[in-house]
Amino acid sequence: MSGIFDDYVESHPEDVLPPDAISYLLGKIINFSFAKFAQQLSRDRQEQWQSLKSALESWKARLPASYAPFSHSGLHGNPFPSLWMLQPCHIAAQQYLAIAEMLLILNNPRLERESLSQHMSELVQDQALRICGMAWTTADEAAWVNSFGPMAFCELAQT
């Protein structure tokens, strides 16, 4: 996980806009989640998972208020939670955040996939519903595409 780009991004986070930073962080989480021997329990893997979780929490703490939904007002016919956002980049950032959180839950090296608690499965499902809700309450096609993966994650969490 090192390289010129990694070093720059990690040492100059103020230069990276929130959607760029979450895209980068989500990429690192995806790589972690699907790495060869991802199921192997090791101290290094646990430390890497904790580092990614901490980075995600740090990103959330620095997120400007404008990235939060401005309304939760229901939309007729919407089977998902309604989450109204100001800009497509706000939607993408929030969707990527939810996907990253889902992947970290599903790939916690301290837990085996079979031992996901009911609570953790519900957290994954709640995140997927949020992503779909954001997609449903916007005309942004990219947000629609972003909702496909979380539906698969929900199925994965249920098996």
PDB file of C-alpha atoms in Angstrom:
ATOM      1  CA  MET A   1       0.000   0.000   0.000  1.00  0.00           C
ATOM      2  CA  SER A   2       2.847   2.377  -0.491  1.00  0.00           C
ATOM      3  CA  GLY A   3       3.840   4.510  -3.411  1.00  0.00           C
ATOM      4  CA  ILE A   4       4.253   8.113  -4.417  1.00  0.00           C
ATOM      5  CA  PHE A   5       0.507   8.726  -4.646  1.00  0.00           C
ATOM      6  CA  ASP A   6      -0.190   6.962  -1.341  1.00  0.00           C
ATOM      7  CA  ASP A   7       2.467   8.960   0.489  1.00  0.00           C
ATOM      8  CA  TYR A   8       1.225  12.269  -0.901  1.00  0.00           C
ATOM      9  CA  VAL A   9      -2.439  11.615  -0.165  1.00  0.00           C
ATOM     10  CA  GLU A  10      -1.704  10.400   3.344  1.00  0.00           C
ATOM     11  CA  SER A  11       0.577  13.359   4.162  1.00  0.00           C
ATOM     12  CA  HIS A  12      -1.617  16.078   2.555  1.00  0.00           C
ATOM     13  CA  PRO A  13      -5.245  15.144   3.292  1.00  0.00           C
ATOM     14  CA  GLU A  14      -6.299  18.799   3.182  1.00  0.00           C
ATOM     15  CA  ASP A  15      -5.496  18.838  -0.548  1.00  0.00           C
ATOM     16  CA  VAL A  16      -7.946  16.092  -1.340  1.00  0.00           C
ATOM     17  CA  LEU A  17     -11.634  16.831  -1.691  1.00  0.00           C
ATOM     18  CA  PRO A  18     -13.930  14.565   0.343  1.00  0.00           C
ATOM     19  CA  PRO A  19     -15.206  12.552  -2.666  1.00  0.00           C
ATOM     20  CA  ASP A  20     -11.653  11.973  -3.878  1.00  0.00           C
ATOM     21  CA  ALA A  21     -10.490  10.955  -0.420  1.00  0.00           C
ATOM     22  CA  ILE A  22     -13.353   8.496   0.120  1.00  0.00           C
ATOM     23  CA  SER A  23     -12.836   7.014  -3.366  1.00  0.00           C
ATOM     24  CA  TYR A  24      -9.181   6.440  -2.505  1.00  0.00           C
ATOM     25  CA  LEU A  25     -10.027   5.013   0.918  1.00  0.00           C
ATOM     26  CA  LEU A  26     -12.762   2.785  -0.513  1.00  0.00           C
ATOM     27  CA  GLY A  27     -10.218   1.446  -3.010  1.00  0.00           C
ATOM     28  CA  LYS A  28      -7.877   0.555  -0.169  1.00  0.00           C
ATOM     29  CA  ILE A  29     -10.731  -1.153   1.693  1.00  0.00           C
ATOM     30  CA  ILE A  30     -11.741  -3.097  -1.431  1.00  0.00           C
ATOM     31  CA  ASN A  31      -8.135  -4.222  -1.918  1.00  0.00           C
ATOM     32  CA  PHE A  32      -8.015  -5.303   1.725  1.00  0.00           C
ATOM     33  CA  SER A  33     -11.347  -7.119   1.462  1.00  0.00           C
ATOM     34  CA  PHE A  34     -10.499  -9.126  -1.629  1.00  0.00           C
ATOM     35  CA  ALA A  35      -6.777  -9.658  -1.092  1.00  0.00           C
ATOM     36  CA  LYS A  36      -5.349 -13.133  -1.524  1.00  0.00           C
ATOM     37  CA  PHE A  37      -5.627 -14.995   1.783  1.00  0.00           C
ATOM     38  CA  ALA A  38      -8.167 -12.416   2.983  1.00  0.00           C
ATOM     39  CA  GLN A  39      -9.664 -14.976   5.339  1.00  0.00           C
ATOM     40  CA  GLN A  40      -6.325 -15.600   7.031  1.00  0.00           C
ATOM     41  CA  LEU A  41      -6.322 -14.411  10.628  1.00  0.00           C
ATOM     42  CA  SER A  42      -3.101 -12.611  11.432  1.00  0.00           C
ATOM     43  CA  ARG A  43      -1.923  -9.770  13.592  1.00  0.00           C
ATOM     44  CA  ASP A  44      -0.860  -7.748  10.529  1.00  0.00           C
ATOM     45  CA  ARG A  45      -4.287  -8.156   8.963  1.00  0.00           C
ATOM     46  CA  GLN A  46      -5.997  -7.065  12.176  1.00  0.00           C
ATOM     47  CA  GLU A  47      -3.750  -4.002  12.361  1.00  0.00           C
ATOM     48  CA  GLN A  48      -4.424  -3.182   8.714  1.00  0.00           C
ATOM     49  CA  TRP A  49      -8.191  -3.490   9.296  1.00  0.00           C
ATOM     50  CA  GLN A  50      -7.979  -1.216  12.352  1.00  0.00           C
ATOM     51  CA  SER A  51      -5.926   1.321  10.388  1.00  0.00           C
ATOM     52  CA  LEU A  52      -8.539   1.398   7.615  1.00  0.00           C
ATOM     53  CA  LYS A  53     -11.365   1.708  10.142  1.00  0.00           C
ATOM     54  CA  SER A  54      -9.556   4.601  11.855  1.00  0.00           C
ATOM     55  CA  ALA A  55      -8.933   6.323   8.512  1.00  0.00           C
ATOM     56  CA  LEU A  56     -12.630   6.008   7.667  1.00  0.00           C
ATOM     57  CA  GLU A  57     -13.661   7.436  11.046  1.00  0.00           C
ATOM     58  CA  SER A  58     -11.217  10.314  10.549  1.00  0.00           C
ATOM     59  CA  TRP A  59     -12.677  11.023   7.095  1.00  0.00           C
ATOM     60  CA  LYS A  60     -16.201  11.071   8.555  1.00  0.00           C
ATOM     61  CA  ALA A  61     -15.129  13.470  11.311  1.00  0.00           C
ATOM     62  CA  ARG A  62     -13.725  15.941   8.751  1.00  0.00           C
ATOM     63  CA  LEU A  63     -16.695  15.756   6.388  1.00  0.00           C
ATOM     64  CA  PRO A  64     -18.299  19.183   5.874  1.00  0.00           C
ATOM     65  CA  ALA A  65     -21.906  19.553   7.014  1.00  0.00           C
ATOM     66  CA  SER A  66     -22.951  20.185   3.401  1.00  0.00           C
ATOM     67  CA  TYR A  67     -22.380  16.478   2.729  1.00  0.00           C
ATOM     68  CA  ALA A  68     -25.185  15.444   5.078  1.00  0.00           C
ATOM     69  CA  PRO A  69     -28.726  14.961   3.750  1.00  0.00           C
ATOM     70  CA  PHE A  70     -30.659  18.224   3.847  1.00  0.00           C
ATOM     71  CA  SER A  71     -33.961  16.363   4.159  1.00  0.00           C
ATOM     72  CA  HIS A  72     -35.406  12.955   4.946  1.00  0.00           C
ATOM     73  CA  SER A  73     -38.808  13.909   3.589  1.00  0.00           C
ATOM     74  CA  GLY A  74     -40.489  10.873   2.084  1.00  0.00           C
ATOM     75  CA  LEU A  75     -40.951  10.413  -1.631  1.00  0.00           C
ATOM     76  CA  HIS A  76     -44.204   8.783  -2.764  1.00  0.00           C
ATOM     77  CA  GLY A  77     -43.561   5.207  -3.782  1.00  0.00           C
ATOM     78  CA  ASN A  78     -40.048   5.097  -2.336  1.00  0.00           C
ATOM     79  CA  PRO A  79     -39.543   1.765  -0.547  1.00  0.00           C
ATOM     80  CA  PHE A  80     -36.216   3.027   0.850  1.00  0.00           C
ATOM     81  CA  PRO A  81     -35.307   5.761   3.339  1.00  0.00           C
ATOM     82  CA  SER A  82     -35.457   9.129   1.555  1.00  0.00           C
ATOM     83  CA  LEU A  83     -32.146  10.969   1.758  1.00  0.00           C
ATOM     84  CA  TRP A  84     -32.009  14.237  -0.158  1.00  0.00           C
ATOM     85  CA  MET A  85     -28.536  15.569  -0.948  1.00  0.00           C
ATOM     86  CA  LEU A  86     -27.410  18.844  -2.496  1.00  0.00           C
ATOM     87  CA  GLN A  87     -24.934  17.635  -5.115  1.00  0.00           C
ATOM     88  CA  PRO A  88     -24.154  14.379  -6.928  1.00  0.00           C
ATOM     89  CA  CYS A  89     -20.666  14.405  -5.372  1.00  0.00           C
ATOM     90  CA  HIS A  90     -22.313  14.463  -1.922  1.00  0.00           C
ATOM     91  CA  ILE A  91     -24.388  11.422  -2.856  1.00  0.00           C
ATOM     92  CA  ALA A  92     -21.365   9.553  -4.184  1.00  0.00           C
ATOM     93  CA  ALA A  93     -19.311  10.364  -1.083  1.00  0.00           C
ATOM     94  CA  GLN A  94     -22.077   9.139   1.240  1.00  0.00           C
ATOM     95  CA  GLN A  95     -22.671   6.024  -0.854  1.00  0.00           C
ATOM     96  CA  TYR A  96     -18.948   5.204  -0.876  1.00  0.00           C
ATOM     97  CA  LEU A  97     -18.840   5.738   2.880  1.00  0.00           C
ATOM     98  CA  ALA A  98     -21.675   3.257   3.358  1.00  0.00           C
ATOM     99  CA  ILE A  99     -20.018   0.715   1.036  1.00  0.00           C
ATOM    100  CA  ALA A 100     -16.721   1.098   2.905  1.00  0.00           C
ATOM    101  CA  GLU A 101     -18.478   0.565   6.238  1.00  0.00           C
ATOM    102  CA  MET A 102     -20.247  -2.515   4.881  1.00  0.00           C
ATOM    103  CA  LEU A 103     -16.986  -4.017   3.642  1.00  0.00           C
ATOM    104  CA  LEU A 104     -15.255  -3.394   6.949  1.00  0.00           C
ATOM    105  CA  ILE A 105     -18.099  -5.111   8.807  1.00  0.00           C
ATOM    106  CA  LEU A 106     -18.042  -8.088   6.449  1.00  0.00           C
ATOM    107  CA  ASN A 107     -14.236  -8.394   6.488  1.00  0.00           C
ATOM    108  CA  ASN A 108     -13.413  -7.877  10.136  1.00  0.00           C
ATOM    109  CA  PRO A 109     -10.563 -10.377  10.646  1.00  0.00           C
ATOM    110  CA  ARG A 110     -11.629 -10.977  14.241  1.00  0.00           C
ATOM    111  CA  LEU A 111     -14.946 -12.381  13.091  1.00  0.00           C
ATOM    112  CA  GLU A 112     -15.665 -15.275  10.831  1.00  0.00           C
ATOM    113  CA  ARG A 113     -18.222 -14.671   8.093  1.00  0.00           C
ATOM    114  CA  GLU A 114     -20.423 -17.383   9.562  1.00  0.00           C
ATOM    115  CA  SER A 115     -20.431 -15.665  12.950  1.00  0.00           C
ATOM    116  CA  LEU A 116     -21.779 -12.301  11.810  1.00  0.00           C
ATOM    117  CA  SER A 117     -24.211 -11.315  14.488  1.00  0.00           C
ATOM    118  CA  GLN A 118     -27.771 -10.336  13.768  1.00  0.00           C
ATOM    119  CA  HIS A 119     -26.814  -6.786  14.749  1.00  0.00           C
ATOM    120  CA  MET A 120     -23.955  -6.675  12.240  1.00  0.00           C
ATOM    121  CA  SER A 121     -26.136  -8.120   9.487  1.00  0.00           C
ATOM    122  CA  GLU A 122     -28.694  -5.408  10.236  1.00  0.00           C
ATOM    123  CA  LEU A 123     -25.968  -2.725  10.029  1.00  0.00           C
ATOM    124  CA  VAL A 124     -24.974  -3.999   6.581  1.00  0.00           C
ATOM    125  CA  GLN A 125     -28.598  -4.048   5.485  1.00  0.00           C
ATOM    126  CA  ASP A 126     -29.211  -0.531   6.869  1.00  0.00           C
ATOM    127  CA  GLN A 127     -26.244   0.801   4.901  1.00  0.00           C
ATOM    128  CA  ALA A 128     -27.504  -0.863   1.733  1.00  0.00           C
ATOM    129  CA  LEU A 129     -30.949   0.662   2.270  1.00  0.00           C
ATOM    130  CA  ARG A 130     -29.353   4.113   2.745  1.00  0.00           C
ATOM    131  CA  ILE A 131     -27.441   3.731  -0.513  1.00  0.00           C
ATOM    132  CA  CYS A 132     -30.565   2.669  -2.370  1.00  0.00           C
ATOM    133  CA  GLY A 133     -32.519   5.485  -0.709  1.00  0.00           C
ATOM    134  CA  MET A 134     -30.025   8.062  -1.956  1.00  0.00           C
ATOM    135  CA  ALA A 135     -30.239   6.554  -5.437  1.00  0.00           C
ATOM    136  CA  TRP A 136     -34.045   6.570  -5.385  1.00  0.00           C
ATOM    137  CA  THR A 137     -34.292  10.235  -4.359  1.00  0.00           C
ATOM    138  CA  THR A 138     -32.051  11.580  -7.111  1.00  0.00           C
ATOM    139  CA  ALA A 139     -31.964  11.750 -10.878  1.00  0.00           C
ATOM    140  CA  ASP A 140     -28.210  11.070 -10.856  1.00  0.00           C
ATOM    141  CA  GLU A 141     -27.451   7.949 -12.892  1.00  0.00           C
ATOM    142  CA  ALA A 142     -24.131   7.343 -11.116  1.00  0.00           C
ATOM    143  CA  ALA A 143     -26.011   7.101  -7.817  1.00  0.00           C
ATOM    144  CA  TRP A 144     -28.258   4.467  -9.353  1.00  0.00           C
ATOM    145  CA  VAL A 145     -25.252   2.391 -10.432  1.00  0.00           C
ATOM    146  CA  ASN A 146     -23.688   2.725  -6.972  1.00  0.00           C
ATOM    147  CA  SER A 147     -26.730   0.998  -5.475  1.00  0.00           C
ATOM    148  CA  PHE A 148     -26.202  -2.306  -7.310  1.00  0.00           C
ATOM    149  CA  GLY A 149     -23.211  -3.510  -5.271  1.00  0.00           C
ATOM    150  CA  PRO A 150     -24.803  -2.968  -1.853  1.00  0.00           C
ATOM    151  CA  MET A 151     -27.751  -5.105  -2.837  1.00  0.00           C
ATOM    152  CA  ALA A 152     -25.292  -7.932  -3.483  1.00  0.00           C
ATOM    153  CA  PHE A 153     -23.558  -7.242  -0.145  1.00  0.00           C
ATOM    154  CA  CYS A 154     -26.899  -7.643   1.617  1.00  0.00           C
ATOM    155  CA  GLU A 155     -27.329 -11.044   0.024  1.00  0.00           C
ATOM    156  CA  LEU A 156     -23.755 -11.963   0.978  1.00  0.00           C
ATOM    157  CA  ALA A 157     -24.367 -10.929   4.580  1.00  0.00           C
ATOM    158  CA  GLN A 158     -27.492 -13.073   4.724  1.00  0.00           C
ATOM    159  CA  THR A 159     -25.666 -16.234   3.575  1.00  0.00           C
TER     160      THR A 159
END
